[in-house]
Amino acid sequence: MMASERKPATILFIALAVYFLANIAVRLSLPATLELDEAEQIFYSQWLTLGYGPQPPLYNWLQTAVFAVTGRSIFGLSLLKNALLFSCYFFYWLAACQVLRDSRLRIVAVLGLLALPQVSFMAQQDLAHTVALLSATALFLYAFYRIVAAPDTTAYLLAGVAVGAGFLAKYNFPLLPIAALLAVLPEKNLRDRIFNWRLVMAMALAFAIVLPHALWLLQNFDHATSATLGKMTENGDVSVGPISAVRGIGSMAVAIAAFSAVIVLIFVAVYRRSAWTVLKAQSVPIRITERMIALLAVALIAIVVATGTVHVRERWLDPFLLVLPLYLCMKIEAAGKAGAITRKGLLVIPLAIMLAIPASIFLRVTTTGMTGAYTKLNIPFDEFAKKLTGNSVTPAVVIAQDRHLAGNMKLNVGKTPVMTAQFPNFKLPFDWNNDQAVLLVWRSATDASVPAQLKQWVSDNATTGTISTIGKMSLPYHYGREGDRYDFSYAWVTAPKIAP
């Protein structure tokens, strides 16, 4: 890379580093409570296992490694998320270097990720596994286009790592490399990239990365897929037929439109009448990318119809549409129209987005006193935990009603083990004696009685215990209106007295 090309790229990544550091600072400035995915990471970090539930384990493993350095903390959560997002932008730039000659367009392609709300805005809210997926997808695009442009052993190895990591991030990822391979086949001059011993090596590497979790998945398939199926269908009730097919395809079309609307509008606004001319431009990488997108669309439609899916979420499209900014930049370069999109005046768009995202994340929590639209970060989990653990009775273990509450409790109770009735298979040993009690915690808007699932936990695991105290706390929201409060309940289960 020439020095004239290196300087803009350096400035780009310095700006991105500052942007992600700003997002970390914003998260640390907000209340010490957790979003749902954050709470899951804190909760699951008590175990190191080959599988955790409906999501693959890569992000959990990475988060556990980060916590080994930072401790279980909001800083550790935010550090990993933003580091992975930064890596996504970096790998995407490397991919752009394989297919774009114009260094200005490479930067435009990377900044185009900011115009994808699922990548820029939603990833900073309550996403974890999807963030790992974005990084793995960008790495795969780099390796794939590098193989197409000038294959070498390193490129194939990177592809193997990306495929393995992608599968361990989200189960829908494998559709992408399959579509990519098929998209290359019609190019006679490129078939040697597919029928190549190094591809076998890459597949073997991916298989080795995936194998331990795959064995766990085979033994826990129903547990791993039931929650996802419930999100895709009506409460998990699979109903395959023309009505569900129409609803599912319609939902998919809406999700695609929402995913790509911002960047498409920017493209149309910049090129206007020449937009169609740009879209007609062709090159070998463009043809391959178009086939890949078309194959993915067909595969997604087939899955929607075959499974009776009626709800397609935008974030499920991340590995399939992440290529969109790069694809548009390839079109622009092939049409010889780079001048319009690389005007310095257009830099105001990504800069505005980079300012708006951390500001909006901060304001959506801190302005709820005016709106009354409370977020999970406004719920005073931290105050609830502090008041309980300051009690004269020290908990031997905390049993929470759900994983969100469990994660928030774990963040605030130090080494005390925390489990949840929602996931009874995740167990930890605890020392239950005369000086320590089991603490049950749950949410209670009206009824403060012990929920059935917590009673069942006591029946199964603390049969000799006695529920000696049941209490309720009504605490003010963080940044809440005067008088608005959130209700928690708790109970202490004491061990039977043992004579000295």
Short mmCIF file of C-alpha atoms in Angstrom, two decimals:
data_model
loop_
_atom_site.label_atom_id
_atom_site.label_comp_id
_atom_site.label_asym_id
_atom_site.label_seq_id
_atom_site.Cartn_x
_atom_site.Cartn_y
_atom_site.Cartn_z
CA MET A 1 0.00 0.00 0.00
CA MET A 2 1.34 3.43 -0.96
CA ALA A 3 1.85 6.11 1.70
CA SER A 4 -0.84 8.27 0.08
CA GLU A 5 -3.32 5.42 0.55
CA ARG A 6 -2.13 4.49 4.04
CA LYS A 7 -2.78 7.90 5.61
CA PRO A 8 -6.57 8.04 4.96
CA ALA A 9 -6.92 4.45 6.19
CA THR A 10 -4.98 5.31 9.36
CA ILE A 11 -7.22 8.32 9.98
CA LEU A 12 -10.28 6.13 9.40
CA PHE A 13 -9.31 3.58 12.03
CA ILE A 14 -8.21 6.21 14.53
CA ALA A 15 -11.67 7.77 14.14
CA LEU A 16 -13.33 4.37 14.56
CA ALA A 17 -11.22 3.62 17.64
CA VAL A 18 -12.29 6.92 19.19
CA TYR A 19 -15.90 6.13 18.29
CA PHE A 20 -15.84 2.73 19.97
CA LEU A 21 -14.03 4.11 23.02
CA ALA A 22 -16.79 6.72 23.25
CA ASN A 23 -19.37 3.95 23.25
CA ILE A 24 -17.52 2.21 26.08
CA ALA A 25 -17.46 5.48 28.03
CA VAL A 26 -21.19 5.99 27.48
CA ARG A 27 -21.99 2.49 28.70
CA LEU A 28 -19.88 3.00 31.82
CA SER A 29 -21.68 6.28 32.53
CA LEU A 30 -25.09 4.58 32.60
CA PRO A 31 -26.55 2.73 35.62
CA ALA A 32 -24.79 -0.42 36.80
CA THR A 33 -27.64 -2.62 35.60
CA LEU A 34 -27.70 -4.99 32.65
CA GLU A 35 -29.53 -5.50 29.39
CA LEU A 36 -30.81 -9.03 28.77
CA ASP A 37 -27.84 -10.25 26.70
CA GLU A 38 -25.41 -8.62 29.12
CA ALA A 39 -27.09 -10.36 32.04
CA GLU A 40 -26.85 -13.69 30.24
CA GLN A 41 -23.12 -13.22 29.77
CA ILE A 42 -22.60 -12.44 33.45
CA PHE A 43 -24.77 -15.40 34.47
CA TYR A 44 -23.25 -17.95 32.08
CA SER A 45 -19.70 -16.88 32.93
CA GLN A 46 -20.02 -19.01 36.08
CA TRP A 47 -19.63 -22.08 33.84
CA LEU A 48 -17.22 -23.04 31.06
CA THR A 49 -18.99 -25.62 28.93
CA LEU A 50 -19.38 -26.73 25.31
CA GLY A 51 -22.88 -25.29 25.03
CA TYR A 52 -25.22 -23.00 26.92
CA GLY A 53 -28.62 -23.02 25.27
CA PRO A 54 -30.21 -21.66 22.10
CA GLN A 55 -27.09 -19.69 21.12
CA PRO A 56 -23.68 -21.11 20.14
CA PRO A 57 -20.93 -20.64 22.73
CA LEU A 58 -18.26 -18.51 21.00
CA TYR A 59 -19.28 -15.21 22.56
CA ASN A 60 -19.63 -16.84 25.99
CA TRP A 61 -16.13 -18.26 25.72
CA LEU A 62 -14.67 -14.94 24.66
CA GLN A 63 -16.53 -13.12 27.42
CA THR A 64 -15.29 -15.56 30.04
CA ALA A 65 -11.73 -14.96 28.82
CA VAL A 66 -12.18 -11.19 29.07
CA PHE A 67 -13.68 -11.50 32.56
CA ALA A 68 -10.59 -13.44 33.61
CA VAL A 69 -8.70 -10.17 33.09
CA THR A 70 -11.27 -7.50 33.94
CA GLY A 71 -13.47 -9.36 36.42
CA ARG A 72 -17.22 -9.64 35.93
CA SER A 73 -18.00 -6.05 35.10
CA ILE A 74 -19.78 -3.73 32.73
CA PHE A 75 -16.36 -2.64 31.50
CA GLY A 76 -15.54 -6.23 30.51
CA LEU A 77 -18.87 -6.54 28.71
CA SER A 78 -18.45 -3.30 26.78
CA LEU A 79 -14.77 -3.90 26.03
CA LEU A 80 -15.41 -7.21 24.28
CA LYS A 81 -18.40 -5.94 22.32
CA ASN A 82 -16.61 -2.87 20.98
CA ALA A 83 -13.38 -4.75 20.27
CA LEU A 84 -15.32 -7.24 18.14
CA LEU A 85 -17.15 -4.45 16.35
CA PHE A 86 -13.84 -2.71 15.63
CA SER A 87 -12.50 -5.99 14.23
CA CYS A 88 -15.57 -6.23 11.99
CA TYR A 89 -14.77 -2.85 10.43
CA PHE A 90 -11.10 -3.80 10.07
CA PHE A 91 -11.82 -7.12 8.35
CA TYR A 92 -14.34 -5.36 6.14
CA TRP A 93 -11.66 -2.91 5.04
CA LEU A 94 -9.36 -5.83 4.25
CA ALA A 95 -12.15 -7.34 2.15
CA ALA A 96 -12.59 -4.02 0.35
CA CYS A 97 -8.85 -4.00 -0.44
CA GLN A 98 -9.32 -7.26 -2.37
CA VAL A 99 -12.04 -6.01 -4.73
CA LEU A 100 -11.66 -2.21 -4.90
CA ARG A 101 -8.72 -0.43 -6.51
CA ASP A 102 -9.81 3.05 -5.42
CA SER A 103 -8.62 3.64 -1.85
CA ARG A 104 -11.35 6.25 -1.38
CA LEU A 105 -14.05 3.69 -2.14
CA ARG A 106 -12.52 1.28 0.37
CA ILE A 107 -13.10 3.87 3.07
CA VAL A 108 -16.62 4.55 1.79
CA ALA A 109 -17.39 0.82 1.98
CA VAL A 110 -16.24 0.64 5.61
CA LEU A 111 -18.15 3.78 6.56
CA GLY A 112 -21.16 2.27 4.82
CA LEU A 113 -21.44 -0.16 7.73
CA LEU A 114 -22.52 2.79 9.85
CA ALA A 115 -25.53 3.15 7.55
CA LEU A 116 -26.71 -0.35 8.46
CA PRO A 117 -28.71 0.15 11.70
CA GLN A 118 -28.30 -3.48 12.76
CA VAL A 119 -24.53 -3.11 12.59
CA SER A 120 -24.14 0.37 14.03
CA PHE A 121 -27.04 1.19 16.35
CA MET A 122 -28.61 -2.12 17.41
CA ALA A 123 -25.22 -3.75 18.05
CA GLN A 124 -24.57 -1.11 20.72
CA GLN A 125 -27.81 -1.86 22.53
CA ASP A 126 -28.55 -5.43 23.55
CA LEU A 127 -26.75 -7.81 21.21
CA ALA A 128 -23.94 -10.24 22.03
CA HIS A 129 -23.76 -13.31 19.80
CA THR A 130 -24.70 -11.20 16.76
CA VAL A 131 -21.63 -9.03 17.39
CA ALA A 132 -19.37 -12.08 17.15
CA LEU A 133 -21.25 -13.05 13.99
CA LEU A 134 -20.53 -9.66 12.40
CA SER A 135 -16.80 -10.05 13.02
CA ALA A 136 -16.76 -13.62 11.67
CA THR A 137 -18.75 -12.58 8.60
CA ALA A 138 -16.39 -9.72 7.79
CA LEU A 139 -13.41 -12.07 8.22
CA PHE A 140 -15.03 -14.57 5.87
CA LEU A 141 -15.68 -11.90 3.23
CA TYR A 142 -12.01 -10.91 3.40
CA ALA A 143 -10.81 -14.49 3.06
CA PHE A 144 -13.33 -15.27 0.31
CA TYR A 145 -12.50 -12.28 -1.89
CA ARG A 146 -8.79 -12.87 -1.27
CA ILE A 147 -9.20 -16.44 -2.54
CA VAL A 148 -11.04 -15.14 -5.60
CA ALA A 149 -8.42 -12.47 -6.31
CA ALA A 150 -5.16 -14.29 -5.57
CA PRO A 151 -5.50 -17.58 -3.69
CA ASP A 152 -2.87 -18.60 -1.19
CA THR A 153 -2.73 -20.97 1.74
CA THR A 154 -3.22 -18.19 4.29
CA ALA A 155 -6.47 -17.12 2.64
CA TYR A 156 -7.87 -20.64 2.82
CA LEU A 157 -6.83 -20.99 6.46
CA LEU A 158 -8.51 -17.68 7.27
CA ALA A 159 -11.64 -18.91 5.53
CA GLY A 160 -11.59 -22.05 7.67
CA VAL A 161 -11.22 -20.02 10.85
CA ALA A 162 -14.02 -17.68 9.76
CA VAL A 163 -16.41 -20.53 8.96
CA GLY A 164 -15.70 -22.25 12.26
CA ALA A 165 -16.06 -19.01 14.23
CA GLY A 166 -19.19 -18.05 12.30
CA PHE A 167 -20.92 -21.32 13.14
CA LEU A 168 -19.94 -20.93 16.80
CA ALA A 169 -21.38 -17.40 16.73
CA LYS A 170 -24.77 -18.10 15.07
CA TYR A 171 -26.26 -21.22 13.58
CA ASN A 172 -27.47 -19.45 10.42
CA PHE A 173 -23.93 -18.53 9.35
CA PRO A 174 -23.13 -21.71 7.30
CA LEU A 175 -25.53 -20.57 4.57
CA LEU A 176 -23.03 -17.84 3.65
CA PRO A 177 -19.97 -19.99 2.79
CA ILE A 178 -22.18 -22.52 0.99
CA ALA A 179 -23.68 -19.76 -1.16
CA ALA A 180 -20.22 -18.28 -1.75
CA LEU A 181 -18.83 -21.58 -3.04
CA LEU A 182 -21.78 -22.11 -5.38
CA ALA A 183 -21.53 -18.52 -6.63
CA VAL A 184 -17.98 -19.12 -7.88
CA LEU A 185 -18.73 -22.29 -9.86
CA PRO A 186 -20.15 -20.60 -13.01
CA GLU A 187 -16.85 -18.71 -13.43
CA LYS A 188 -14.75 -21.20 -15.44
CA ASN A 189 -11.52 -19.34 -14.78
CA LEU A 190 -12.10 -19.47 -11.03
CA ARG A 191 -13.17 -23.07 -10.54
CA ASP A 192 -9.64 -23.99 -9.53
CA ARG A 193 -10.33 -21.98 -6.35
CA ILE A 194 -13.02 -24.52 -5.45
CA PHE A 195 -11.42 -27.73 -6.73
CA ASN A 196 -8.31 -27.11 -4.70
CA TRP A 197 -6.63 -29.19 -2.00
CA ARG A 198 -6.39 -26.10 0.18
CA LEU A 199 -10.18 -25.92 0.32
CA VAL A 200 -10.16 -29.38 1.90
CA MET A 201 -7.64 -28.07 4.41
CA ALA A 202 -9.89 -25.09 5.18
CA MET A 203 -12.91 -27.36 5.62
CA ALA A 204 -10.94 -29.62 7.95
CA LEU A 205 -9.89 -26.62 10.04
CA ALA A 206 -13.48 -25.37 10.26
CA PHE A 207 -14.65 -28.86 11.20
CA ALA A 208 -12.04 -29.12 13.96
CA ILE A 209 -13.12 -25.76 15.39
CA VAL A 210 -16.79 -26.70 15.35
CA LEU A 211 -16.56 -30.37 16.39
CA PRO A 212 -16.60 -30.09 20.22
CA HIS A 213 -19.71 -27.92 20.23
CA ALA A 214 -21.30 -29.94 17.41
CA LEU A 215 -21.12 -33.06 19.58
CA TRP A 216 -22.82 -31.17 22.40
CA LEU A 217 -25.44 -29.85 19.95
CA LEU A 218 -26.34 -33.35 18.78
CA GLN A 219 -27.03 -34.36 22.37
CA ASN A 220 -28.98 -31.19 23.20
CA PHE A 221 -30.67 -30.39 19.88
CA ASP A 222 -34.17 -29.76 21.24
CA HIS A 223 -32.86 -27.55 24.03
CA ALA A 224 -30.73 -25.55 21.58
CA THR A 225 -33.44 -24.99 18.95
CA SER A 226 -36.72 -24.65 20.84
CA ALA A 227 -36.30 -20.98 21.76
CA THR A 228 -35.32 -19.97 18.22
CA LEU A 229 -38.24 -21.90 16.76
CA GLY A 230 -40.56 -20.07 19.13
CA LYS A 231 -39.28 -16.71 17.88
CA MET A 232 -39.70 -17.73 14.23
CA THR A 233 -43.20 -19.18 14.54
CA GLU A 234 -46.33 -18.50 16.56
CA ASN A 235 -45.16 -19.54 20.04
CA GLY A 236 -43.22 -22.46 18.59
CA ASP A 237 -46.29 -23.93 16.87
CA VAL A 238 -45.01 -24.98 13.43
CA SER A 239 -47.77 -24.61 10.86
CA VAL A 240 -46.57 -25.09 7.28
CA GLY A 241 -48.94 -23.85 4.62
CA PRO A 242 -49.67 -21.07 2.13
CA ILE A 243 -50.80 -18.59 4.78
CA SER A 244 -47.67 -18.97 6.91
CA ALA A 245 -45.54 -18.90 3.74
CA VAL A 246 -47.04 -15.58 2.62
CA ARG A 247 -46.67 -14.12 6.11
CA GLY A 248 -43.10 -15.34 6.41
CA ILE A 249 -41.98 -14.10 3.00
CA GLY A 250 -43.69 -10.77 3.69
CA SER A 251 -41.89 -10.50 7.02
CA MET A 252 -38.61 -11.31 5.32
CA ALA A 253 -39.20 -8.60 2.69
CA VAL A 254 -39.94 -6.04 5.41
CA ALA A 255 -36.80 -7.08 7.32
CA ILE A 256 -34.64 -6.73 4.20
CA ALA A 257 -36.11 -3.30 3.47
CA ALA A 258 -35.53 -2.12 7.04
CA PHE A 259 -31.99 -3.52 7.08
CA SER A 260 -30.92 -1.78 3.87
CA ALA A 261 -33.15 1.32 3.74
CA VAL A 262 -30.64 3.89 5.00
CA ILE A 263 -27.74 2.94 2.75
CA VAL A 264 -29.99 2.54 -0.30
CA LEU A 265 -31.50 5.99 0.30
CA ILE A 266 -28.02 7.51 0.56
CA PHE A 267 -27.00 5.78 -2.68
CA VAL A 268 -30.10 7.00 -4.53
CA ALA A 269 -29.73 10.53 -3.15
CA VAL A 270 -26.11 10.74 -4.32
CA TYR A 271 -26.55 9.22 -7.79
CA ARG A 272 -30.15 10.08 -8.60
CA ARG A 273 -30.63 9.66 -12.36
CA SER A 274 -27.36 7.79 -12.83
CA ALA A 275 -28.22 5.23 -10.12
CA TRP A 276 -29.55 2.75 -12.68
CA THR A 277 -26.39 3.13 -14.77
CA VAL A 278 -24.30 2.32 -11.71
CA LEU A 279 -26.42 -0.71 -10.85
CA LYS A 280 -25.98 -2.12 -14.37
CA ALA A 281 -22.17 -2.09 -14.12
CA GLN A 282 -20.54 -5.52 -13.96
CA SER A 283 -17.28 -7.22 -13.05
CA VAL A 284 -16.28 -10.72 -11.97
CA PRO A 285 -16.47 -9.94 -8.21
CA ILE A 286 -19.84 -8.25 -8.76
CA ARG A 287 -21.26 -11.25 -10.60
CA ILE A 288 -20.07 -13.58 -7.85
CA THR A 289 -21.54 -11.34 -5.16
CA GLU A 290 -24.88 -11.09 -6.97
CA ARG A 291 -25.10 -14.86 -7.30
CA MET A 292 -24.23 -15.23 -3.64
CA ILE A 293 -26.97 -12.81 -2.58
CA ALA A 294 -29.49 -14.49 -4.90
CA LEU A 295 -28.65 -17.95 -3.56
CA LEU A 296 -28.98 -16.71 0.00
CA ALA A 297 -32.37 -15.20 -0.80
CA VAL A 298 -33.59 -18.49 -2.28
CA ALA A 299 -32.27 -20.42 0.72
CA LEU A 300 -33.94 -18.06 3.18
CA ILE A 301 -37.27 -18.27 1.35
CA ALA A 302 -37.02 -22.07 1.37
CA ILE A 303 -36.31 -22.09 5.11
CA VAL A 304 -39.17 -19.69 5.81
CA VAL A 305 -41.64 -21.81 3.84
CA ALA A 306 -40.38 -25.19 5.10
CA THR A 307 -40.39 -24.23 8.79
CA GLY A 308 -43.57 -22.18 8.84
CA THR A 309 -41.63 -19.09 9.91
CA VAL A 310 -43.82 -16.00 10.20
CA HIS A 311 -41.42 -13.63 11.98
CA VAL A 312 -38.08 -12.75 10.36
CA ARG A 313 -35.96 -10.43 12.47
CA GLU A 314 -33.59 -7.96 10.85
CA ARG A 315 -30.56 -9.18 12.79
CA TRP A 316 -31.00 -12.67 11.32
CA LEU A 317 -29.99 -11.11 7.99
CA ASP A 318 -26.64 -9.80 9.25
CA PRO A 319 -24.37 -12.46 7.68
CA PHE A 320 -26.21 -12.28 4.37
CA LEU A 321 -26.51 -8.51 3.86
CA LEU A 322 -23.33 -7.29 5.53
CA VAL A 323 -21.77 -7.31 2.07
CA LEU A 324 -24.22 -4.62 0.83
CA PRO A 325 -21.99 -1.50 1.25
CA LEU A 326 -19.09 -3.32 -0.40
CA TYR A 327 -21.33 -4.52 -3.23
CA LEU A 328 -22.54 -0.98 -3.95
CA CYS A 329 -18.97 0.32 -3.94
CA MET A 330 -17.97 -2.40 -6.42
CA LYS A 331 -20.81 -1.22 -8.67
CA ILE A 332 -19.72 2.40 -8.33
CA GLU A 333 -16.12 1.59 -9.25
CA ALA A 334 -17.13 -0.59 -12.20
CA ALA A 335 -19.31 2.26 -13.50
CA GLY A 336 -16.49 4.79 -13.12
CA LYS A 337 -18.64 6.97 -10.85
CA ALA A 338 -16.49 7.14 -7.72
CA GLY A 339 -16.28 10.93 -7.74
CA ALA A 340 -19.84 11.51 -6.55
CA ILE A 341 -19.73 9.28 -3.48
CA THR A 342 -16.21 10.29 -2.37
CA ARG A 343 -16.90 14.02 -2.08
CA LYS A 344 -15.57 15.31 1.23
CA GLY A 345 -18.89 16.99 1.97
CA LEU A 346 -20.52 13.59 2.33
CA LEU A 347 -18.31 12.82 5.34
CA VAL A 348 -20.89 14.68 7.40
CA ILE A 349 -23.16 11.60 7.13
CA PRO A 350 -20.90 9.05 8.89
CA LEU A 351 -19.71 11.69 11.35
CA ALA A 352 -23.31 12.50 12.24
CA ILE A 353 -24.06 8.81 12.75
CA MET A 354 -20.97 8.37 14.93
CA LEU A 355 -22.13 11.23 17.13
CA ALA A 356 -25.81 10.28 17.12
CA ILE A 357 -25.41 6.65 18.20
CA PRO A 358 -23.64 7.13 21.58
CA ALA A 359 -25.77 10.21 22.23
CA SER A 360 -29.02 8.35 21.57
CA ILE A 361 -27.96 5.38 23.70
CA PHE A 362 -27.19 7.74 26.57
CA LEU A 363 -30.38 9.77 26.18
CA ARG A 364 -32.75 6.83 25.86
CA VAL A 365 -31.83 5.88 29.44
CA THR A 366 -31.34 9.30 31.03
CA THR A 367 -34.48 10.99 29.64
CA THR A 368 -37.00 8.39 30.80
CA GLY A 369 -38.04 10.70 33.62
CA MET A 370 -39.67 12.83 30.91
CA THR A 371 -41.03 10.03 28.74
CA GLY A 372 -41.90 7.30 31.22
CA ALA A 373 -40.64 4.74 28.68
CA TYR A 374 -38.30 2.84 30.99
CA THR A 375 -35.59 0.58 29.60
CA LYS A 376 -33.97 -2.43 31.26
CA LEU A 377 -31.10 -0.17 32.34
CA ASN A 378 -33.54 1.98 34.34
CA ILE A 379 -34.60 -0.95 36.53
CA PRO A 380 -32.82 -0.67 39.93
CA PHE A 381 -31.42 -4.21 40.02
CA ASP A 382 -28.20 -2.93 41.58
CA GLU A 383 -29.94 -1.20 44.47
CA PHE A 384 -32.07 -4.28 45.12
CA ALA A 385 -28.99 -6.52 45.27
CA LYS A 386 -27.06 -4.12 47.51
CA LYS A 387 -29.89 -3.81 50.01
CA LEU A 388 -30.35 -7.58 50.22
CA THR A 389 -26.69 -8.50 50.51
CA GLY A 390 -26.30 -5.90 53.24
CA ASN A 391 -28.70 -7.97 55.33
CA SER A 392 -27.45 -9.67 58.48
CA VAL A 393 -28.08 -13.04 56.79
CA THR A 394 -25.44 -13.80 54.16
CA PRO A 395 -26.74 -15.77 51.17
CA ALA A 396 -25.16 -19.14 50.49
CA VAL A 397 -26.65 -19.02 47.01
CA VAL A 398 -29.05 -16.75 45.12
CA ILE A 399 -31.88 -18.32 43.11
CA ALA A 400 -33.48 -15.90 40.64
CA GLN A 401 -36.78 -16.16 38.84
CA ASP A 402 -35.21 -15.57 35.40
CA ARG A 403 -31.84 -15.17 33.71
CA HIS A 404 -32.09 -11.38 33.45
CA LEU A 405 -32.54 -11.03 37.19
CA ALA A 406 -29.91 -13.72 37.80
CA GLY A 407 -27.26 -11.90 35.78
CA ASN A 408 -27.95 -8.62 37.54
CA MET A 409 -27.72 -10.30 40.92
CA LYS A 410 -24.44 -12.02 40.00
CA LEU A 411 -22.93 -8.69 38.99
CA ASN A 412 -23.53 -7.41 42.52
CA VAL A 413 -22.99 -10.39 44.86
CA GLY A 414 -19.33 -11.17 44.19
CA LYS A 415 -18.34 -14.81 44.64
CA THR A 416 -21.77 -15.95 45.83
CA PRO A 417 -23.13 -18.48 43.31
CA VAL A 418 -26.27 -17.46 41.43
CA MET A 419 -28.65 -19.84 39.71
CA THR A 420 -32.06 -19.46 38.11
CA ALA A 421 -35.20 -21.55 38.10
CA GLN A 422 -35.42 -20.76 34.39
CA PHE A 423 -32.38 -22.97 33.69
CA PRO A 424 -32.42 -25.70 36.36
CA ASN A 425 -29.70 -27.70 34.58
CA PHE A 426 -27.11 -25.01 35.30
CA LYS A 427 -26.11 -25.86 38.85
CA LEU A 428 -23.35 -24.79 41.21
CA PRO A 429 -22.30 -26.23 44.57
CA PHE A 430 -23.01 -24.08 47.61
CA ASP A 431 -22.30 -24.28 51.33
CA TRP A 432 -25.60 -24.20 53.19
CA ASN A 433 -25.34 -24.03 56.98
CA ASN A 434 -26.68 -22.31 60.07
CA ASP A 435 -24.95 -19.05 59.20
CA GLN A 436 -26.04 -18.84 55.58
CA ALA A 437 -29.40 -19.06 53.82
CA VAL A 438 -30.71 -19.55 50.32
CA LEU A 439 -31.96 -16.27 48.84
CA LEU A 440 -34.89 -16.40 46.42
CA VAL A 441 -35.53 -13.29 44.30
CA TRP A 442 -38.28 -12.45 41.83
CA ARG A 443 -40.25 -9.60 40.28
CA SER A 444 -43.58 -8.75 41.86
CA ALA A 445 -45.81 -6.03 40.44
CA THR A 446 -48.75 -7.15 42.59
CA ASP A 447 -48.48 -10.62 44.13
CA ALA A 448 -45.48 -11.04 46.43
CA SER A 449 -45.97 -14.77 47.01
CA VAL A 450 -43.15 -17.12 46.07
CA PRO A 451 -43.51 -18.17 42.39
CA ALA A 452 -44.19 -21.82 41.66
CA GLN A 453 -40.87 -22.43 39.89
CA LEU A 454 -38.92 -21.11 42.90
CA LYS A 455 -40.95 -23.29 45.25
CA GLN A 456 -40.12 -26.22 42.98
CA TRP A 457 -36.42 -25.38 43.18
CA VAL A 458 -36.61 -25.40 46.98
CA SER A 459 -38.49 -28.70 46.88
CA ASP A 460 -35.84 -30.25 44.62
CA ASN A 461 -32.69 -28.77 46.14
CA ALA A 462 -33.40 -27.56 49.68
CA THR A 463 -35.95 -30.03 50.97
CA THR A 464 -35.00 -29.56 54.62
CA GLY A 465 -35.07 -25.77 54.44
CA THR A 466 -37.71 -23.41 55.75
CA ILE A 467 -38.89 -20.23 54.07
CA SER A 468 -38.45 -18.02 57.09
CA THR A 469 -38.81 -14.55 55.61
CA ILE A 470 -40.72 -13.16 52.64
CA GLY A 471 -40.25 -9.51 51.81
CA LYS A 472 -40.92 -6.93 49.14
CA MET A 473 -38.99 -3.89 47.95
CA SER A 474 -40.34 -1.05 45.87
CA LEU A 475 -37.42 0.96 44.52
CA PRO A 476 -37.27 4.08 42.32
CA TYR A 477 -36.17 3.71 38.72
CA HIS A 478 -32.81 5.11 37.68
CA TYR A 479 -33.58 8.49 36.06
CA GLY A 480 -37.25 7.84 36.78
CA ARG A 481 -40.19 10.08 37.50
CA GLU A 482 -40.97 10.98 41.07
CA GLY A 483 -43.11 8.20 42.49
CA ASP A 484 -42.42 5.65 39.74
CA ARG A 485 -41.05 2.50 41.33
CA TYR A 486 -40.18 -1.08 40.42
CA ASP A 487 -41.26 -3.95 42.66
CA PHE A 488 -39.08 -6.87 43.71
CA SER A 489 -39.74 -9.65 46.17
CA TYR A 490 -37.42 -11.98 48.02
CA ALA A 491 -37.45 -14.87 50.46
CA TRP A 492 -34.83 -16.42 52.72
CA VAL A 493 -34.71 -20.20 53.00
CA THR A 494 -32.86 -21.16 56.17
CA ALA A 495 -31.15 -24.45 56.87
CA PRO A 496 -32.37 -26.63 59.73
CA LYS A 497 -30.62 -25.92 63.00
CA ILE A 498 -27.91 -28.44 63.79
CA ALA A 499 -27.24 -29.05 67.44
CA PRO A 500 -23.65 -28.32 68.47
#
